[in-house]
Amino acid sequence: MGDSKDRRFWDKISEKYAADPIKDMESYEHKLEMTRGCFTPESTVLEFGCGTGGTALLHAPFVKHILATDFSGEMLRIAETRKAEAGVENVTFRQARLEDIDPATDGPFDVVMGMSILHLVRDRAETLARARDLLKPGGRLVTSTVCLGDGFWFLIPIIPIAQALGLFPVLRVFGAKRLKQDMQDAGFEITYEWRPGPSKALFLVARKPAASSGSQSA
Ligand SMILES: C[S@@+](CC[C@H](N)C(=O)[O-])C[C@H]1O[C@@H](n2cnc3c(N)ncnc32)[C@H](O)[C@@H]1O
């Protein structure tokens, strides 16, 4: 399944995704609060895989600007409607993959957010390196990630079948330990970690060191 097929999957389910209520509001609110701990009123923020934009719109009053991106035009169409309804002016939605965001012209950012997305990208190492290159030294990467490797091994034989039937997009299976190691390998220092339960999404705040040892791509 390539990028365009993945994109079609998300386009197709966008209305349902927008209509589904947040399952664990208490955890969601804790993540909002911890994310806001990384903001100042002058912060410039990038969110990748922003979906229908709810999180970006809630954070908007706490920062200078949020560039919220997603590769699904249908997700962003809903996000634009929500933005107009909320009267928010400092969020820009853009149809893009993370690799389309140019550190030279769009960045650097104080905070990069990726909520419920790292298990959905084809090349996690490349995504984390890109996030690092888009951050200012000392900037924060805030993520929440479904770690299917921790307790969901039964899904492994099902995933390719569900993908062939168009029921799943690309889905990577890894555990919390692997994800944290990947972040460290990308040059991040994990400063906060929280998981509301063993099978719940892992919330991580990671810092790009002030003098990054990671390579900087163009
Ligand atoms: C599970 S939803 C999460 C949406 C939102 N971040 C949230 O927490 O509700 C995943 C989103 O990532 C987007 N997405 C998946 N793969 C992507 C990629 N490679 N580049 C950009 N967006 C992607 C999908 O279109 C979808 O809107």
mmCIF file of C-alpha atoms and ligand atoms in Angstrom:
data_model
loop_
_atom_site.group_PDB
_atom_site.id
_atom_site.type_symbol
_atom_site.label_atom_id
_atom_site.label_comp_id
_atom_site.label_asym_id
_atom_site.label_seq_id
_atom_site.Cartn_x
_atom_site.Cartn_y
_atom_site.Cartn_z
ATOM 1 C CA MET A 1 0.000 0.000 0.000
ATOM 2 C CA GLY A 2 1.559 3.295 -1.035
ATOM 3 C CA ASP A 3 1.092 6.830 0.264
ATOM 4 C CA SER A 4 -1.817 7.537 -2.072
ATOM 5 C CA LYS A 5 -3.684 4.404 -0.989
ATOM 6 C CA ASP A 6 -3.058 5.309 2.675
ATOM 7 C CA ARG A 7 -4.327 8.810 1.985
ATOM 8 C CA ARG A 8 -7.487 7.461 0.370
ATOM 9 C CA PHE A 9 -8.077 5.312 3.464
ATOM 10 C CA TRP A 10 -8.006 8.392 5.721
ATOM 11 C CA ASP A 11 -10.040 10.476 3.270
ATOM 12 C CA LYS A 12 -12.719 7.803 3.279
ATOM 13 C CA ILE A 13 -13.019 7.526 7.066
ATOM 14 C CA SER A 14 -12.680 11.271 7.795
ATOM 15 C CA GLU A 15 -16.389 11.908 8.524
ATOM 16 C CA LYS A 16 -16.586 8.930 10.869
ATOM 17 C CA TYR A 17 -13.300 9.926 12.537
ATOM 18 C CA ALA A 18 -14.654 13.444 13.133
ATOM 19 C CA ALA A 19 -17.918 12.108 14.552
ATOM 20 C CA ASP A 20 -16.313 9.591 16.960
ATOM 21 C CA PRO A 21 -16.074 11.005 20.500
ATOM 22 C CA ILE A 22 -12.689 10.980 22.288
ATOM 23 C CA LYS A 23 -12.653 7.660 24.125
ATOM 24 C CA ASP A 24 -10.656 8.617 27.223
ATOM 25 C CA MET A 25 -11.241 12.319 27.887
ATOM 26 C CA GLU A 26 -9.301 12.338 31.163
ATOM 27 C CA SER A 27 -6.142 11.057 29.453
ATOM 28 C CA TYR A 28 -6.642 13.443 26.528
ATOM 29 C CA GLU A 29 -6.877 16.398 28.904
ATOM 30 C CA HIS A 30 -3.740 15.320 30.745
ATOM 31 C CA LYS A 31 -1.876 15.206 27.438
ATOM 32 C CA LEU A 32 -3.183 18.677 26.528
ATOM 33 C CA GLU A 33 -1.963 19.999 29.872
ATOM 34 C CA MET A 34 1.490 18.406 29.576
ATOM 35 C CA THR A 35 1.824 19.688 26.008
ATOM 36 C CA ARG A 36 0.968 23.209 27.167
ATOM 37 C CA GLY A 37 3.827 22.957 29.620
ATOM 38 C CA CYS A 38 6.094 23.111 26.538
ATOM 39 C CA PHE A 39 4.474 26.287 25.186
ATOM 40 C CA THR A 40 5.025 29.982 25.680
ATOM 41 C CA PRO A 41 2.829 32.660 24.061
ATOM 42 C CA GLU A 42 5.672 33.095 21.539
ATOM 43 C CA SER A 43 5.898 29.419 20.563
ATOM 44 C CA THR A 44 5.717 28.363 16.959
ATOM 45 C CA VAL A 45 4.336 24.845 16.668
ATOM 46 C CA LEU A 46 4.131 22.198 13.963
ATOM 47 C CA GLU A 47 1.640 19.369 14.201
ATOM 48 C CA PHE A 48 1.964 16.508 11.719
ATOM 49 C CA GLY A 49 -0.913 14.087 11.117
ATOM 50 C CA CYS A 50 -3.306 16.638 12.663
ATOM 51 C CA GLY A 51 -6.445 14.877 11.395
ATOM 52 C CA THR A 52 -9.558 17.008 11.805
ATOM 53 C CA GLY A 53 -7.611 19.631 13.728
ATOM 54 C CA GLY A 54 -9.269 19.442 17.158
ATOM 55 C CA THR A 55 -6.044 19.356 19.152
ATOM 56 C CA ALA A 56 -4.401 22.220 17.240
ATOM 57 C CA LEU A 57 -7.496 24.384 17.669
ATOM 58 C CA LEU A 58 -7.557 23.738 21.436
ATOM 59 C CA HIS A 59 -3.875 24.679 21.767
ATOM 60 C CA ALA A 60 -4.149 27.794 19.599
ATOM 61 C CA PRO A 61 -4.827 30.309 22.445
ATOM 62 C CA PHE A 62 -1.572 29.272 24.184
ATOM 63 C CA VAL A 63 0.895 29.853 21.327
ATOM 64 C CA LYS A 64 1.849 32.294 18.605
ATOM 65 C CA HIS A 65 1.159 30.032 15.627
ATOM 66 C CA ILE A 66 0.470 26.401 14.747
ATOM 67 C CA LEU A 67 1.138 24.908 11.322
ATOM 68 C CA ALA A 68 -1.073 21.815 11.372
ATOM 69 C CA THR A 69 -0.484 19.323 8.563
ATOM 70 C CA ASP A 70 -2.008 16.117 7.297
ATOM 71 C CA PHE A 71 -1.845 14.280 3.978
ATOM 72 C CA SER A 72 -5.630 13.763 3.890
ATOM 73 C CA GLY A 73 -7.497 16.553 2.123
ATOM 74 C CA GLU A 74 -10.792 15.331 3.576
ATOM 75 C CA MET A 75 -9.495 15.459 7.168
ATOM 76 C CA LEU A 76 -8.309 19.010 6.504
ATOM 77 C CA ARG A 77 -11.614 20.043 4.928
ATOM 78 C CA ILE A 78 -13.301 19.191 8.252
ATOM 79 C CA ALA A 79 -10.478 20.923 10.145
ATOM 80 C CA GLU A 80 -11.028 24.137 8.139
ATOM 81 C CA THR A 81 -14.750 24.066 8.952
ATOM 82 C CA ARG A 82 -13.974 23.614 12.643
ATOM 83 C CA LYS A 83 -11.449 26.446 12.508
ATOM 84 C CA ALA A 84 -14.020 28.804 10.964
ATOM 85 C CA GLU A 85 -16.623 27.778 13.568
ATOM 86 C CA ALA A 86 -14.146 28.363 16.410
ATOM 87 C CA GLY A 87 -12.982 31.709 14.980
ATOM 88 C CA VAL A 88 -9.335 30.708 15.404
ATOM 89 C CA GLU A 89 -6.829 32.763 13.401
ATOM 90 C CA ASN A 90 -3.387 31.494 14.405
ATOM 91 C CA VAL A 91 -3.670 27.948 13.037
ATOM 92 C CA THR A 92 -2.783 27.239 9.414
ATOM 93 C CA PHE A 93 -3.850 23.883 8.008
ATOM 94 C CA ARG A 94 -1.775 22.530 5.142
ATOM 95 C CA GLN A 95 -2.000 19.314 3.153
ATOM 96 C CA ALA A 96 1.451 17.795 3.530
ATOM 97 C CA ARG A 97 3.474 14.867 4.778
ATOM 98 C CA LEU A 98 6.138 15.616 7.345
ATOM 99 C CA GLU A 99 8.836 15.227 4.700
ATOM 100 C CA ASP A 100 7.171 18.033 2.677
ATOM 101 C CA ILE A 101 7.769 20.571 5.472
ATOM 102 C CA ASP A 102 10.936 22.469 4.749
ATOM 103 C CA PRO A 103 13.113 23.249 7.788
ATOM 104 C CA ALA A 104 14.629 26.212 5.899
ATOM 105 C CA THR A 105 11.394 27.973 4.936
ATOM 106 C CA ASP A 106 8.777 26.654 7.404
ATOM 107 C CA GLY A 107 10.905 26.090 10.488
ATOM 108 C CA PRO A 108 12.488 25.989 12.874
ATOM 109 C CA PHE A 109 9.743 25.284 15.433
ATOM 110 C CA ASP A 110 9.705 25.423 19.226
ATOM 111 C CA VAL A 111 7.433 22.393 19.466
ATOM 112 C CA VAL A 112 6.587 19.575 17.030
ATOM 113 C CA MET A 113 3.533 17.437 17.850
ATOM 114 C CA GLY A 114 2.645 14.026 16.433
ATOM 115 C CA MET A 115 -0.460 12.576 18.067
ATOM 116 C CA SER A 116 -1.551 9.049 17.097
ATOM 117 C CA ILE A 117 0.678 9.042 14.049
ATOM 118 C CA LEU A 118 4.089 7.415 14.682
ATOM 119 C CA HIS A 119 2.611 3.890 14.333
ATOM 120 C CA LEU A 120 1.146 4.951 10.987
ATOM 121 C CA VAL A 121 4.257 6.165 9.179
ATOM 122 C CA ARG A 122 6.243 3.871 6.914
ATOM 123 C CA ASP A 123 9.708 4.975 8.078
ATOM 124 C CA ARG A 124 9.704 5.988 11.755
ATOM 125 C CA ALA A 125 13.439 6.714 11.877
ATOM 126 C CA GLU A 126 13.107 9.118 8.945
ATOM 127 C CA THR A 127 10.078 10.788 10.561
ATOM 128 C CA LEU A 128 11.882 11.266 13.877
ATOM 129 C CA ALA A 129 14.971 12.643 12.118
ATOM 130 C CA ARG A 130 12.775 15.064 10.192
ATOM 131 C CA ALA A 131 11.004 16.179 13.375
ATOM 132 C CA ARG A 132 14.398 16.773 14.982
ATOM 133 C CA ASP A 133 15.617 18.822 12.015
ATOM 134 C CA LEU A 134 12.461 20.948 12.132
ATOM 135 C CA LEU A 135 12.982 21.831 15.812
ATOM 136 C CA LYS A 136 15.053 24.617 17.292
ATOM 137 C CA PRO A 137 17.864 23.450 19.574
ATOM 138 C CA GLY A 138 16.191 22.752 22.925
ATOM 139 C CA GLY A 139 12.795 22.368 21.189
ATOM 140 C CA ARG A 140 10.293 19.683 22.202
ATOM 141 C CA LEU A 141 8.783 16.765 20.318
ATOM 142 C CA VAL A 142 5.419 15.761 21.842
ATOM 143 C CA THR A 143 3.961 12.432 20.744
ATOM 144 C CA SER A 144 1.258 9.971 21.688
ATOM 145 C CA THR A 145 1.643 6.563 20.077
ATOM 146 C CA VAL A 146 -0.246 3.290 20.027
ATOM 147 C CA CYS A 147 2.387 0.640 20.813
ATOM 148 C CA LEU A 148 0.798 -2.471 19.321
ATOM 149 C CA GLY A 149 3.868 -4.536 20.204
ATOM 150 C CA ASP A 150 2.858 -4.394 23.870
ATOM 151 C CA GLY A 151 0.072 -6.939 24.110
ATOM 152 C CA PHE A 152 -1.402 -6.836 20.610
ATOM 153 C CA TRP A 153 0.743 -9.506 18.933
ATOM 154 C CA PHE A 154 -2.424 -11.328 17.865
ATOM 155 C CA LEU A 155 -2.945 -8.521 15.336
ATOM 156 C CA ILE A 156 0.249 -9.328 13.424
ATOM 157 C CA PRO A 157 -1.243 -12.030 11.141
ATOM 158 C CA ILE A 158 -4.444 -10.013 10.733
ATOM 159 C CA ILE A 159 -2.813 -6.733 9.646
ATOM 160 C CA PRO A 160 -1.734 -7.753 6.096
ATOM 161 C CA ILE A 161 -5.142 -9.294 5.402
ATOM 162 C CA ALA A 162 -6.975 -6.207 6.690
ATOM 163 C CA GLN A 163 -4.635 -4.015 4.624
ATOM 164 C CA ALA A 164 -5.260 -6.061 1.480
ATOM 165 C CA LEU A 165 -8.997 -5.584 2.052
ATOM 166 C CA GLY A 166 -8.490 -1.822 2.531
ATOM 167 C CA LEU A 167 -9.667 -2.028 6.158
ATOM 168 C CA PHE A 168 -6.353 -0.851 7.670
ATOM 169 C CA PRO A 169 -3.816 1.727 6.492
ATOM 170 C CA VAL A 170 -0.083 1.113 6.985
ATOM 171 C CA LEU A 171 0.320 0.056 10.613
ATOM 172 C CA ARG A 172 3.629 -0.599 12.334
ATOM 173 C CA VAL A 173 3.879 -2.929 15.317
ATOM 174 C CA PHE A 174 6.422 -2.027 18.005
ATOM 175 C CA GLY A 175 6.545 -1.683 21.768
ATOM 176 C CA ALA A 176 7.226 1.246 24.087
ATOM 177 C CA LYS A 177 10.847 0.177 24.612
ATOM 178 C CA ARG A 178 11.519 0.201 20.850
ATOM 179 C CA LEU A 179 9.867 3.602 20.408
ATOM 180 C CA LYS A 180 11.874 5.195 23.202
ATOM 181 C CA GLN A 181 15.087 3.734 21.777
ATOM 182 C CA ASP A 182 14.183 5.105 18.319
ATOM 183 C CA MET A 183 13.726 8.567 19.839
ATOM 184 C CA GLN A 184 17.072 8.372 21.569
ATOM 185 C CA ASP A 185 18.725 7.105 18.371
ATOM 186 C CA ALA A 186 17.301 10.161 16.596
ATOM 187 C CA GLY A 187 19.092 12.363 19.125
ATOM 188 C CA PHE A 188 16.233 13.136 21.504
ATOM 189 C CA GLU A 189 16.310 13.112 25.274
ATOM 190 C CA ILE A 190 13.004 11.877 26.738
ATOM 191 C CA THR A 191 11.930 14.304 29.462
ATOM 192 C CA TYR A 192 8.443 12.994 30.268
ATOM 193 C CA GLU A 193 6.729 9.689 29.731
ATOM 194 C CA TRP A 194 3.189 8.686 30.641
ATOM 195 C CA ARG A 195 0.926 5.799 29.849
ATOM 196 C CA PRO A 196 -2.527 5.612 31.427
ATOM 197 C CA GLY A 197 -2.529 1.794 31.192
ATOM 198 C CA PRO A 198 -0.401 -1.045 29.771
ATOM 199 C CA SER A 199 -2.333 -1.227 26.507
ATOM 200 C CA LYS A 200 -2.878 2.528 26.190
ATOM 201 C CA ALA A 201 -1.030 4.977 23.957
ATOM 202 C CA LEU A 202 2.386 6.077 25.166
ATOM 203 C CA PHE A 203 2.706 9.850 25.632
ATOM 204 C CA LEU A 204 6.258 11.159 25.368
ATOM 205 C CA VAL A 205 7.822 14.583 25.582
ATOM 206 C CA ALA A 206 11.329 14.563 24.117
ATOM 207 C CA ARG A 207 13.856 17.358 23.907
ATOM 208 C CA LYS A 208 16.246 18.119 21.093
ATOM 209 C CA PRO A 209 19.551 18.883 22.812
ATOM 210 C CA ALA A 210 20.733 22.468 22.609
ATOM 211 C CA ALA A 211 23.780 21.263 20.653
ATOM 212 C CA SER A 212 22.317 18.396 18.615
ATOM 213 C CA SER A 213 24.623 15.540 17.683
ATOM 214 C CA GLY A 214 22.104 14.332 15.041
ATOM 215 C CA SER A 215 22.763 15.015 11.353
ATOM 216 C CA GLN A 216 20.866 17.951 9.854
ATOM 217 C CA SER A 217 19.238 17.256 6.517
ATOM 218 C CA ALA A 218 18.493 19.967 3.989
HETATM 219 C C1 LIG B 1 -5.135 8.345 13.867
HETATM 220 S S1 LIG B 1 -5.293 9.852 12.999
HETATM 221 C C2 LIG B 1 -4.742 11.018 14.239
HETATM 222 C C3 LIG B 1 -5.277 12.394 13.995
HETATM 223 C C4 LIG B 1 -4.987 13.383 15.116
HETATM 224 N N1 LIG B 1 -3.566 13.585 15.285
HETATM 225 C C5 LIG B 1 -5.614 12.919 16.414
HETATM 226 O O1 LIG B 1 -4.883 12.682 17.384
HETATM 227 O O2 LIG B 1 -6.850 12.799 16.446
HETATM 228 C C6 LIG B 1 -3.896 9.799 11.931
HETATM 229 C C7 LIG B 1 -3.841 10.985 10.978
HETATM 230 O O3 LIG B 1 -2.560 10.968 10.357
HETATM 231 C C8 LIG B 1 -2.715 11.205 8.977
HETATM 232 N N2 LIG B 1 -1.557 10.541 8.336
HETATM 233 C C9 LIG B 1 -1.283 9.227 8.295
HETATM 234 N N3 LIG B 1 -0.117 9.004 7.661
HETATM 235 C C10 LIG B 1 0.361 10.225 7.303
HETATM 236 C C11 LIG B 1 1.527 10.658 6.611
HETATM 237 N N4 LIG B 1 2.442 9.808 6.170
HETATM 238 N N5 LIG B 1 1.690 11.992 6.405
HETATM 239 C C12 LIG B 1 0.753 12.876 6.851
HETATM 240 N N6 LIG B 1 -0.371 12.519 7.510
HETATM 241 C C13 LIG B 1 -0.567 11.210 7.726
HETATM 242 C C14 LIG B 1 -4.063 10.654 8.605
HETATM 243 O O4 LIG B 1 -4.599 11.270 7.465
HETATM 244 C C15 LIG B 1 -4.872 10.928 9.859
HETATM 245 O O5 LIG B 1 -5.513 12.186 9.773
#
